[in-house]
Structures are given as C-alpha cells and as structure tokens.
C-alpha cells in the first residue's frame, strides 16, 4: 500500500509539473533580456538560459538581482550574467534602461517580458496608470517598442510575453482602464494578462505583415502554470492557500519550462502570434482572439505612453 501511495504521489507530481522544454539549442553569441528575473520563474529562466548564452537580468531591486546573478554565475560558470536596473512602474526608468542597452549591446536576440505584479491593493504607477495595467502591460509595451529596432537588426529574434490562464477572466474596460470607477485586484490582474495576449497577437500581426512567409521575428505568449512563487505576496489568503497546496503547484523551475521553450525551441522558429502552456499550443479565450480589441488596445496604449508605433 505504501508503494502504491508513493507511486500515486509521484504520478500526481509529474502531472502537476507539466511539459518540459526538451530543446538543447545553444545561444552562443546571442543576447537575452529577462525582466523580473531576480526571483521565481524569471530567475529559473535566467538560470537555464545562462547555460546557453548571455543573459541580462532587468530588475527594480538591484541588490536582489545581484544576489540572483552571482548565484547563477557560480552555478553555470557563465560570467555574462549582467544586472541592469529597470522599474516597469516608471516610464522614465524604462527609457533609461533602453538607452543603456542600445548603447552597450550591438545585438539583442530574445526579449522575455516576464516581470509582473499580482493582486496589488489599488495603486498607480509613477505615470498615473493602474499598477497591474501599468507594469504588466504598458511597461512591457513601451520596453518592446524601444528595443524593437535592435531586435529586428539582430534577426532571427523572439519576443516572449508571460501571460496567464487568468486572461480568461479578463476584459479590456476602455471606459475605466485605470480602475478609478470600480476596482477589484483579482480582476485587475486578469485584465492585464488579457492585455498581454492581445498585445502579442497584434504585434505578431504587424511584424508578419512585412514578411508573411517566414517571420524572422516572432512574438508569442504563454501561461507558465500555477507556480509556487512570490507573486501572491500581496494577498494573505492566496499566500496561505499557496502554502497549503504547494504539492499541487509547479516549482519555479517547472513553471519556467514554457518560457524557455518559447525562447529557444527550434520548432518555433517561424511560429508567431501563438499562446502556449506546458510547452504546447493552448486555448485562447474568445476575448483574447478579438482583433478589433487588440487594435484598439494598441492605439490606446500608444496614446497613454505618448509614442507613435505604426
């Protein structure tokens, strides 16, 4: 009976762990940027990609990022794990970060928009955006815009946006984007994750329009799974539930697999505008497939950020 229980527990764990990235593709001479890579899924993504090439960890908390980077350098033997300051809740910081990257890096091959906030009490970014929308969507939208030419010059290049299954519960509330009329922190997170999916879809459409056959430049989104990470720190109830049910949650390493897959898998060389979970294509909600909303969100995002992105 004990061995049967152990076997059942192991198969349950294997099921929870989900898909694994099997690609061993090297990234020699290639440069990867990962936002929010000082903890959780981002850190595990950085750890794995540092075994393959140069990784730039872009984080708000420099001390924490340096600790993560030195741990990764020691473990992988790769000294090209670099920390740069980036606060996605502040467009000034995003612009300064991009300027430094453009000055220092002649090439950029993979941009992983991984950082995120979840279940924050109502607050606004330095630019007056609701925090979830500001960090999870608008911050990454601006960052991608500023680095786009360098990515294009370095093609083949990839953009990987970490979204979530939570996008199914989201809607883009154009009449109240910043939650000033009504705010629910769970829904605000869902809305921002839907924005990630729509941004990916519209970005891929625009990039593909230039070379429809074989895009040298791809953009895909993903759901990492339910992961035991610090992302729920703003909610006592969620933190408690996460602890109680940790056996049924992915570890950060397991949660990073689909991000790594989207970043390196050779079979995705010309796949763009898709959404993945457990290292395979996954179902996107009808709202996540709404091209009109995607276009409108794109235009509204440009207005809010005072940029022209045609």
mmCIF file of C-alpha atoms in Angstrom:
data_model
loop_
_atom_site.group_PDB
_atom_site.id
_atom_site.type_symbol
_atom_site.label_atom_id
_atom_site.label_comp_id
_atom_site.label_asym_id
_atom_site.label_seq_id
_atom_site.Cartn_x
_atom_site.Cartn_y
_atom_site.Cartn_z
ATOM 1 C CA UNK A 1 0.000 0.000 0.000
ATOM 2 C CA UNK A 2 2.806 2.413 0.851
ATOM 3 C CA UNK A 3 4.461 1.907 -2.530
ATOM 4 C CA UNK A 4 1.083 2.404 -4.254
ATOM 5 C CA UNK A 5 0.627 5.715 -2.392
ATOM 6 C CA UNK A 6 4.178 6.756 -3.310
ATOM 7 C CA UNK A 7 3.583 5.851 -6.970
ATOM 8 C CA UNK A 8 0.295 7.792 -6.970
ATOM 9 C CA UNK A 9 2.004 10.788 -5.360
ATOM 10 C CA UNK A 10 4.817 10.665 -7.925
ATOM 11 C CA UNK A 11 2.463 10.456 -10.896
ATOM 12 C CA UNK A 12 0.411 13.325 -9.434
ATOM 13 C CA UNK A 13 3.627 15.378 -9.103
ATOM 14 C CA UNK A 14 4.587 14.528 -12.687
ATOM 15 C CA UNK A 15 1.173 15.677 -13.871
ATOM 16 C CA UNK A 16 1.455 18.950 -11.896
ATOM 17 C CA UNK A 17 4.980 19.544 -13.249
ATOM 18 C CA UNK A 18 3.556 19.637 -16.788
ATOM 19 C CA UNK A 19 5.542 19.956 -20.013
ATOM 20 C CA UNK A 20 9.305 20.215 -20.162
ATOM 21 C CA UNK A 21 11.433 22.069 -22.680
ATOM 22 C CA UNK A 22 13.458 19.385 -24.450
ATOM 23 C CA UNK A 23 15.418 21.739 -26.696
ATOM 24 C CA UNK A 24 19.157 21.889 -26.100
ATOM 25 C CA UNK A 25 19.641 24.817 -28.504
ATOM 26 C CA UNK A 26 22.695 26.887 -27.617
ATOM 27 C CA UNK A 27 22.611 30.679 -27.623
ATOM 28 C CA UNK A 28 26.313 31.293 -28.288
ATOM 29 C CA UNK A 29 26.901 34.898 -29.250
ATOM 30 C CA UNK A 30 23.265 35.693 -28.506
ATOM 31 C CA UNK A 31 21.881 38.186 -26.007
ATOM 32 C CA UNK A 32 18.753 37.639 -23.894
ATOM 33 C CA UNK A 33 16.930 40.189 -21.727
ATOM 34 C CA UNK A 34 14.598 38.897 -18.999
ATOM 35 C CA UNK A 35 12.541 41.319 -16.924
ATOM 36 C CA UNK A 36 11.895 40.477 -13.273
ATOM 37 C CA UNK A 37 14.495 37.711 -13.203
ATOM 38 C CA UNK A 38 15.620 38.032 -9.587
ATOM 39 C CA UNK A 39 13.049 35.581 -8.235
ATOM 40 C CA UNK A 40 10.585 32.837 -9.182
ATOM 41 C CA UNK A 41 10.021 31.826 -12.797
ATOM 42 C CA UNK A 42 12.190 34.665 -14.126
ATOM 43 C CA UNK A 43 15.189 33.582 -12.072
ATOM 44 C CA UNK A 44 14.827 29.956 -13.194
ATOM 45 C CA UNK A 45 14.510 31.101 -16.819
ATOM 46 C CA UNK A 46 17.691 33.160 -16.410
ATOM 47 C CA UNK A 47 19.474 30.218 -14.783
ATOM 48 C CA UNK A 48 18.664 27.883 -17.693
ATOM 49 C CA UNK A 49 19.384 30.410 -20.461
ATOM 50 C CA UNK A 50 22.691 31.360 -18.790
ATOM 51 C CA UNK A 51 23.816 27.794 -19.543
ATOM 52 C CA UNK A 52 23.343 28.685 -23.213
ATOM 53 C CA UNK A 53 24.299 32.352 -23.723
ATOM 54 C CA UNK A 54 24.493 35.925 -22.409
ATOM 55 C CA UNK A 55 21.663 36.978 -20.080
ATOM 56 C CA UNK A 56 20.715 40.472 -18.938
ATOM 57 C CA UNK A 57 18.599 40.489 -15.791
ATOM 58 C CA UNK A 58 16.400 43.606 -15.749
ATOM 59 C CA UNK A 59 15.007 44.327 -12.277
ATOM 60 C CA UNK A 60 13.846 47.058 -9.948
ATOM 61 C CA UNK A 61 15.562 45.593 -6.867
ATOM 62 C CA UNK A 62 19.254 45.699 -7.757
ATOM 63 C CA UNK A 63 20.518 44.050 -4.551
ATOM 64 C CA UNK A 64 18.214 41.070 -5.020
ATOM 65 C CA UNK A 65 19.095 40.887 -8.726
ATOM 66 C CA UNK A 66 22.845 40.922 -7.997
ATOM 67 C CA UNK A 67 22.403 38.093 -5.472
ATOM 68 C CA UNK A 68 20.485 36.056 -8.086
ATOM 69 C CA UNK A 69 23.051 36.848 -10.795
ATOM 70 C CA UNK A 70 26.065 35.842 -8.694
ATOM 71 C CA UNK A 71 24.327 32.583 -7.758
ATOM 72 C CA UNK A 72 23.644 31.885 -11.459
ATOM 73 C CA UNK A 73 27.214 32.820 -12.478
ATOM 74 C CA UNK A 74 28.660 30.464 -9.860
ATOM 75 C CA UNK A 75 26.367 27.625 -10.881
ATOM 76 C CA UNK A 76 26.663 27.927 -14.667
ATOM 77 C CA UNK A 77 30.222 29.240 -14.916
ATOM 78 C CA UNK A 78 28.897 31.930 -17.260
ATOM 79 C CA UNK A 79 30.224 35.361 -16.292
ATOM 80 C CA UNK A 80 27.966 37.024 -18.857
ATOM 81 C CA UNK A 81 25.018 37.326 -16.495
ATOM 82 C CA UNK A 82 24.515 41.049 -16.166
ATOM 83 C CA UNK A 83 22.195 43.111 -13.961
ATOM 84 C CA UNK A 84 20.532 46.334 -15.108
ATOM 85 C CA UNK A 85 18.053 48.499 -13.252
ATOM 86 C CA UNK A 86 14.527 48.586 -14.680
ATOM 87 C CA UNK A 87 11.402 49.796 -12.926
ATOM 88 C CA UNK A 88 8.407 48.954 -15.111
ATOM 89 C CA UNK A 89 6.196 51.209 -12.985
ATOM 90 C CA UNK A 90 8.092 54.250 -14.256
ATOM 91 C CA UNK A 91 8.410 55.155 -17.959
ATOM 92 C CA UNK A 92 11.495 57.296 -17.212
ATOM 93 C CA UNK A 93 13.272 54.203 -15.839
ATOM 94 C CA UNK A 94 12.173 52.145 -18.873
ATOM 95 C CA UNK A 95 13.574 54.758 -21.268
ATOM 96 C CA UNK A 96 16.866 54.991 -19.332
ATOM 97 C CA UNK A 97 17.206 51.206 -19.353
ATOM 98 C CA UNK A 98 16.558 51.012 -23.113
ATOM 99 C CA UNK A 99 19.078 53.804 -23.800
ATOM 100 C CA UNK A 100 21.775 51.902 -21.876
ATOM 101 C CA UNK A 101 21.011 48.657 -23.694
ATOM 102 C CA UNK A 102 21.118 50.339 -27.113
ATOM 103 C CA UNK A 103 24.444 51.994 -26.216
ATOM 104 C CA UNK A 104 26.063 48.827 -24.849
ATOM 105 C CA UNK A 105 24.567 45.939 -26.835
ATOM 106 C CA UNK A 106 25.058 45.869 -30.573
ATOM 107 C CA UNK A 107 22.711 42.876 -30.808
ATOM 108 C CA UNK A 108 19.633 41.628 -28.981
ATOM 109 C CA UNK A 109 18.049 38.308 -29.896
ATOM 110 C CA UNK A 110 15.472 37.435 -27.240
ATOM 111 C CA UNK A 111 13.312 39.710 -25.089
ATOM 112 C CA UNK A 112 11.378 37.934 -22.350
ATOM 113 C CA UNK A 113 8.715 40.169 -20.791
ATOM 114 C CA UNK A 114 8.365 38.180 -17.584
ATOM 115 C CA UNK A 115 8.048 40.649 -14.685
ATOM 116 C CA UNK A 116 4.621 41.160 -13.201
ATOM 117 C CA UNK A 117 2.559 42.245 -10.223
ATOM 118 C CA UNK A 118 -0.488 40.422 -8.926
ATOM 119 C CA UNK A 119 -3.340 41.220 -6.504
ATOM 120 C CA UNK A 120 -1.978 44.655 -5.555
ATOM 121 C CA UNK A 121 -4.144 46.909 -3.422
ATOM 122 C CA UNK A 122 -5.269 49.848 -5.572
ATOM 123 C CA UNK A 123 -2.272 51.972 -6.528
ATOM 124 C CA UNK A 124 -0.844 53.812 -9.502
ATOM 125 C CA UNK A 125 2.500 53.875 -11.282
ATOM 126 C CA UNK A 126 4.714 56.979 -11.454
ATOM 127 C CA UNK A 127 2.837 57.916 -14.650
ATOM 128 C CA UNK A 128 -0.648 57.510 -13.166
ATOM 129 C CA UNK A 129 -1.500 54.098 -14.652
ATOM 130 C CA UNK A 130 -3.314 51.474 -12.560
ATOM 131 C CA UNK A 131 -0.497 49.255 -11.227
ATOM 132 C CA UNK A 132 -1.418 45.919 -12.898
ATOM 133 C CA UNK A 133 -2.066 47.502 -16.294
ATOM 134 C CA UNK A 134 0.950 49.817 -15.918
ATOM 135 C CA UNK A 135 3.536 47.164 -15.027
ATOM 136 C CA UNK A 136 2.196 44.017 -16.685
ATOM 137 C CA UNK A 137 1.101 45.600 -19.965
ATOM 138 C CA UNK A 138 2.104 49.223 -20.575
ATOM 139 C CA UNK A 139 5.618 48.900 -19.128
ATOM 140 C CA UNK A 140 6.404 45.922 -21.346
ATOM 141 C CA UNK A 141 4.655 47.535 -24.332
ATOM 142 C CA UNK A 142 6.977 50.569 -24.054
ATOM 143 C CA UNK A 143 10.068 48.435 -23.432
ATOM 144 C CA UNK A 144 9.347 46.324 -26.531
ATOM 145 C CA UNK A 145 8.768 49.464 -28.607
ATOM 146 C CA UNK A 146 12.107 50.971 -27.520
ATOM 147 C CA UNK A 147 14.104 47.784 -28.206
ATOM 148 C CA UNK A 148 12.305 46.715 -31.371
ATOM 149 C CA UNK A 149 14.784 48.058 -33.931
ATOM 150 C CA UNK A 150 17.711 46.360 -32.189
ATOM 151 C CA UNK A 151 15.779 43.075 -32.166
ATOM 152 C CA UNK A 152 14.964 43.491 -35.873
ATOM 153 C CA UNK A 153 18.612 44.196 -36.721
ATOM 154 C CA UNK A 154 19.604 41.009 -34.866
ATOM 155 C CA UNK A 155 17.016 38.763 -36.546
ATOM 156 C CA UNK A 156 16.118 35.997 -36.192
ATOM 157 C CA UNK A 157 14.778 37.346 -32.907
ATOM 158 C CA UNK A 158 11.993 36.451 -30.482
ATOM 159 C CA UNK A 159 9.725 38.266 -28.069
ATOM 160 C CA UNK A 160 8.193 36.130 -25.330
ATOM 161 C CA UNK A 161 5.357 37.560 -23.213
ATOM 162 C CA UNK A 162 4.496 35.774 -19.976
ATOM 163 C CA UNK A 163 0.700 35.935 -19.679
ATOM 164 C CA UNK A 164 -1.568 33.603 -17.710
ATOM 165 C CA UNK A 165 -4.601 31.352 -17.794
ATOM 166 C CA UNK A 166 -6.142 34.253 -15.843
ATOM 167 C CA UNK A 167 -6.594 36.058 -19.175
ATOM 168 C CA UNK A 168 -9.828 34.018 -19.493
ATOM 169 C CA UNK A 169 -11.312 36.137 -16.698
ATOM 170 C CA UNK A 170 -10.162 39.458 -18.170
ATOM 171 C CA UNK A 171 -11.756 42.104 -20.330
ATOM 172 C CA UNK A 172 -10.376 45.401 -21.594
ATOM 173 C CA UNK A 173 -12.508 48.046 -19.911
ATOM 174 C CA UNK A 174 -11.717 51.017 -22.138
ATOM 175 C CA UNK A 175 -14.223 53.187 -20.214
ATOM 176 C CA UNK A 176 -12.279 52.590 -16.968
ATOM 177 C CA UNK A 177 -8.779 51.359 -17.845
ATOM 178 C CA UNK A 178 -7.247 52.592 -14.600
ATOM 179 C CA UNK A 179 -9.936 51.211 -12.305
ATOM 180 C CA UNK A 180 -10.994 54.619 -10.998
ATOM 181 C CA UNK A 181 -14.702 53.837 -11.171
ATOM 182 C CA UNK A 182 -14.515 50.304 -9.823
ATOM 183 C CA UNK A 183 -11.551 48.164 -8.784
ATOM 184 C CA UNK A 184 -11.112 44.516 -7.945
ATOM 185 C CA UNK A 185 -7.492 43.416 -7.605
ATOM 186 C CA UNK A 186 -8.145 39.881 -8.839
ATOM 187 C CA UNK A 187 -9.919 41.137 -11.948
ATOM 188 C CA UNK A 188 -7.310 43.860 -12.495
ATOM 189 C CA UNK A 189 -4.698 41.100 -12.767
ATOM 190 C CA UNK A 190 -6.896 39.164 -15.231
ATOM 191 C CA UNK A 191 -7.420 42.295 -17.362
ATOM 192 C CA UNK A 192 -3.647 42.902 -17.556
ATOM 193 C CA UNK A 193 -2.969 39.278 -18.569
ATOM 194 C CA UNK A 194 -5.584 39.545 -21.331
ATOM 195 C CA UNK A 195 -3.762 42.705 -22.455
ATOM 196 C CA UNK A 196 -0.558 40.595 -22.749
ATOM 197 C CA UNK A 197 -2.327 38.123 -25.061
ATOM 198 C CA UNK A 198 -3.863 40.876 -27.221
ATOM 199 C CA UNK A 199 -0.556 42.764 -27.425
ATOM 200 C CA UNK A 200 1.223 39.588 -28.571
ATOM 201 C CA UNK A 201 -1.438 38.934 -31.204
ATOM 202 C CA UNK A 202 -1.368 42.451 -32.645
ATOM 203 C CA UNK A 203 2.446 42.685 -32.500
ATOM 204 C CA UNK A 204 2.781 39.395 -34.402
ATOM 205 C CA UNK A 205 0.230 40.560 -36.988
ATOM 206 C CA UNK A 206 2.132 43.796 -37.604
ATOM 207 C CA UNK A 207 5.536 42.125 -37.790
ATOM 208 C CA UNK A 208 4.261 39.346 -40.022
ATOM 209 C CA UNK A 209 2.702 41.788 -42.443
ATOM 210 C CA UNK A 210 6.229 42.630 -43.580
ATOM 211 C CA UNK A 211 7.307 39.043 -44.348
ATOM 212 C CA UNK A 212 4.303 36.705 -44.177
ATOM 213 C CA UNK A 213 6.130 33.573 -45.316
ATOM 214 C CA UNK A 214 8.769 33.003 -42.682
ATOM 215 C CA UNK A 215 8.887 35.638 -39.956
ATOM 216 C CA UNK A 216 12.462 36.343 -38.883
ATOM 217 C CA UNK A 217 10.971 37.964 -35.885
ATOM 218 C CA UNK A 218 8.367 36.257 -33.711
ATOM 219 C CA UNK A 219 6.177 37.148 -30.734
ATOM 220 C CA UNK A 220 4.429 34.536 -28.600
ATOM 221 C CA UNK A 221 2.638 34.491 -25.243
ATOM 222 C CA UNK A 222 2.358 31.774 -22.619
ATOM 223 C CA UNK A 223 0.790 30.538 -19.399
ATOM 224 C CA UNK A 224 3.513 29.255 -17.043
ATOM 225 C CA UNK A 225 1.101 27.250 -14.883
ATOM 226 C CA UNK A 226 0.136 27.724 -11.250
ATOM 227 C CA UNK A 227 3.528 28.273 -9.681
ATOM 228 C CA UNK A 228 4.668 28.434 -6.080
ATOM 229 C CA UNK A 229 6.228 31.916 -6.201
ATOM 230 C CA UNK A 230 6.269 35.322 -4.516
ATOM 231 C CA UNK A 231 3.725 36.695 -6.984
ATOM 232 C CA UNK A 232 0.860 36.266 -4.477
ATOM 233 C CA UNK A 233 2.643 38.204 -1.690
ATOM 234 C CA UNK A 234 0.034 40.995 -1.717
ATOM 235 C CA UNK A 235 -2.724 38.603 -0.654
ATOM 236 C CA UNK A 236 -2.640 36.909 2.764
ATOM 237 C CA UNK A 237 -5.357 34.428 1.726
ATOM 238 C CA UNK A 238 -3.599 33.465 -1.529
ATOM 239 C CA UNK A 239 -0.228 33.177 0.245
ATOM 240 C CA UNK A 240 -1.812 30.842 2.813
ATOM 241 C CA UNK A 241 -3.531 28.763 0.098
ATOM 242 C CA UNK A 242 -0.305 28.581 -1.910
ATOM 243 C CA UNK A 243 1.485 27.202 1.193
ATOM 244 C CA UNK A 244 -1.273 24.719 1.986
ATOM 245 C CA UNK A 245 -1.483 23.338 -1.547
ATOM 246 C CA UNK A 246 2.162 23.687 -2.593
ATOM 247 C CA UNK A 247 2.239 19.988 -3.548
ATOM 248 C CA UNK A 248 -0.263 20.782 -6.325
ATOM 249 C CA UNK A 249 1.677 23.796 -7.613
ATOM 250 C CA UNK A 250 4.590 23.885 -10.007
ATOM 251 C CA UNK A 251 8.015 24.760 -8.662
ATOM 252 C CA UNK A 252 9.520 27.901 -10.247
ATOM 253 C CA UNK A 253 11.795 25.608 -12.298
ATOM 254 C CA UNK A 254 8.788 23.697 -13.649
ATOM 255 C CA UNK A 255 6.947 26.970 -14.229
ATOM 256 C CA UNK A 256 9.847 28.323 -16.298
ATOM 257 C CA UNK A 257 9.756 25.470 -18.834
ATOM 258 C CA UNK A 258 7.253 27.028 -21.260
ATOM 259 C CA UNK A 259 9.077 30.384 -21.216
ATOM 260 C CA UNK A 260 12.341 28.599 -22.022
ATOM 261 C CA UNK A 261 10.562 26.586 -24.727
ATOM 262 C CA UNK A 262 9.194 29.747 -26.376
ATOM 263 C CA UNK A 263 12.653 31.349 -26.205
ATOM 264 C CA UNK A 264 14.758 28.540 -27.686
ATOM 265 C CA UNK A 265 12.780 25.673 -29.290
ATOM 266 C CA UNK A 266 13.851 25.250 -32.913
ATOM 267 C CA UNK A 267 10.366 24.160 -34.000
ATOM 268 C CA UNK A 268 9.089 27.648 -33.099
ATOM 269 C CA UNK A 269 11.491 29.420 -35.465
ATOM 270 C CA UNK A 270 8.640 30.636 -37.661
ATOM 271 C CA UNK A 271 5.714 30.348 -35.237
ATOM 272 C CA UNK A 272 4.291 33.702 -34.176
ATOM 273 C CA UNK A 273 1.214 35.191 -32.505
ATOM 274 C CA UNK A 274 0.501 31.980 -30.587
ATOM 275 C CA UNK A 275 -0.221 31.165 -26.947
ATOM 276 C CA UNK A 276 1.409 28.220 -25.160
ATOM 277 C CA UNK A 277 1.023 26.252 -21.952
ATOM 278 C CA UNK A 278 3.066 23.203 -20.865
ATOM 279 C CA UNK A 279 5.291 23.618 -23.943
ATOM 280 C CA UNK A 280 2.420 23.212 -26.407
ATOM 281 C CA UNK A 281 -0.217 25.431 -28.058
ATOM 282 C CA UNK A 282 -3.096 26.227 -25.686
ATOM 283 C CA UNK A 283 -6.646 27.528 -25.909
ATOM 284 C CA UNK A 284 -7.078 31.301 -26.016
ATOM 285 C CA UNK A 285 -10.294 32.875 -24.724
ATOM 286 C CA UNK A 286 -12.604 34.477 -27.334
ATOM 287 C CA UNK A 287 -11.696 37.912 -25.894
ATOM 288 C CA UNK A 288 -8.031 37.052 -26.436
ATOM 289 C CA UNK A 289 -8.776 36.451 -30.132
ATOM 290 C CA UNK A 290 -10.645 39.691 -30.732
ATOM 291 C CA UNK A 291 -8.627 41.556 -33.347
ATOM 292 C CA UNK A 292 -10.666 44.758 -33.057
ATOM 293 C CA UNK A 293 -9.996 44.977 -29.314
ATOM 294 C CA UNK A 294 -6.319 44.170 -29.949
ATOM 295 C CA UNK A 295 -6.026 47.061 -32.423
ATOM 296 C CA UNK A 296 -7.877 49.463 -30.144
ATOM 297 C CA UNK A 297 -5.738 48.476 -27.139
ATOM 298 C CA UNK A 298 -2.619 49.063 -29.253
ATOM 299 C CA UNK A 299 -3.749 52.575 -30.197
ATOM 300 C CA UNK A 300 -4.844 53.470 -26.666
ATOM 301 C CA UNK A 301 -1.525 52.174 -25.275
ATOM 302 C CA UNK A 302 0.386 54.373 -27.725
ATOM 303 C CA UNK A 303 -1.675 57.408 -26.664
ATOM 304 C CA UNK A 304 -1.110 56.746 -22.960
ATOM 305 C CA UNK A 305 2.643 56.348 -23.499
ATOM 306 C CA UNK A 306 2.907 59.290 -25.951
ATOM 307 C CA UNK A 307 4.543 57.147 -28.644
ATOM 308 C CA UNK A 308 3.885 56.560 -32.343
ATOM 309 C CA UNK A 309 4.187 52.903 -33.219
ATOM 310 C CA UNK A 310 2.924 52.163 -36.717
#
